[in-house]
XYZ file of C-alpha atoms in Angstrom:
100
model
C 0.000 0.000 0.000
C 2.786 2.417 0.930
C 4.721 1.804 -2.277
C 1.642 2.381 -4.419
C 0.856 5.601 -2.575
C 4.423 6.848 -2.959
C 4.354 6.032 -6.663
C 1.028 7.859 -7.110
C 2.264 10.860 -5.142
C 5.455 11.010 -7.205
C 3.475 10.785 -10.431
C 1.165 13.558 -9.260
C 4.017 15.871 -8.329
C 5.781 15.093 -11.591
C 2.731 15.857 -13.694
C 1.806 19.030 -11.833
C 5.272 20.535 -11.471
C 7.123 19.104 -14.446
C 4.626 19.645 -17.239
C 5.825 22.133 -19.807
C 3.250 21.164 -22.366
C 0.601 23.596 -21.158
C -2.643 22.918 -19.347
C -3.708 19.891 -21.442
C -1.722 17.202 -19.509
C -2.879 18.657 -16.209
C -6.547 18.666 -17.290
C -6.292 15.071 -18.519
C -4.674 14.002 -15.255
C -7.201 15.915 -13.119
C -10.189 14.440 -14.965
C -8.737 10.948 -14.466
C -8.295 11.558 -10.754
C -11.869 12.900 -10.464
C -13.165 9.809 -12.224
C -11.112 7.534 -9.937
C -12.336 9.369 -6.823
C -15.962 8.819 -7.850
C -15.638 5.041 -8.326
C -17.182 2.852 -5.617
C -13.900 1.134 -4.825
C -12.292 4.435 -3.852
C -15.226 6.527 -2.631
C -16.632 4.066 -0.061
C -13.428 3.712 2.008
C -12.845 7.471 1.845
C -16.370 8.208 3.066
C -16.091 5.565 5.808
C -12.797 7.053 6.984
C -14.282 10.554 6.950
C -17.283 9.416 9.017
C -15.010 7.651 11.494
C -12.728 10.686 11.803
C -15.709 12.976 12.286
C -17.051 10.818 15.111
C -13.627 10.671 16.741
C -13.187 14.424 16.583
C -16.656 14.960 18.015
C -16.183 12.578 20.960
C -12.593 13.503 21.774
C -13.289 17.203 21.236
C -15.945 17.191 23.952
C -13.624 15.344 26.311
C -10.744 17.755 25.690
C -13.019 20.775 26.086
C -14.235 19.464 29.451
C -10.668 18.839 30.599
C -9.550 22.310 29.554
C -12.518 23.957 31.273
C -11.838 22.032 34.491
C -8.162 22.920 34.368
C -8.872 26.623 33.853
C -11.454 26.595 36.650
C -9.043 24.893 39.066
C -6.340 27.408 38.154
C -8.623 30.366 38.773
C -10.521 29.148 41.853
C -8.096 26.789 43.515
C -6.880 23.242 43.221
C -9.059 21.638 45.903
C -12.482 22.602 44.602
C -14.788 20.793 42.223
C -15.274 22.344 38.795
C -18.371 24.391 38.215
C -20.867 22.698 35.927
C -22.668 25.023 33.598
C -25.480 23.952 31.326
C -26.111 25.853 28.136
C -29.260 25.585 26.095
C -29.616 26.810 22.562
C -32.989 28.216 21.651
C -34.286 29.713 18.490
C -35.712 33.173 18.312
C -37.886 34.680 15.662
C -36.557 37.884 14.188
C -39.330 40.332 13.381
C -39.337 41.478 9.816
C -38.766 45.149 9.197
C -40.994 46.101 6.328
C -41.700 49.727 5.599
């Protein structure tokens, strides 16, 4: 897998940076890559990895935010006290229209 990726990356860099034939080779290469990206074999693993990464960021982001908030609270208030728990609720508000 690593060798194939390195070969593809080298080919990409070579085409993009080394082409002196004008935009035609780049356009041909880019359309081929777009076609490859849209095939099921390539798109499904990419989408699965993106979903997994999104879930990881969401779960770990909340954990890290809680840790940072607790650390800041302990620094400000003192080391022996429990962190303050604050609940936030998001509500929607209707904005009145301003018609003349």
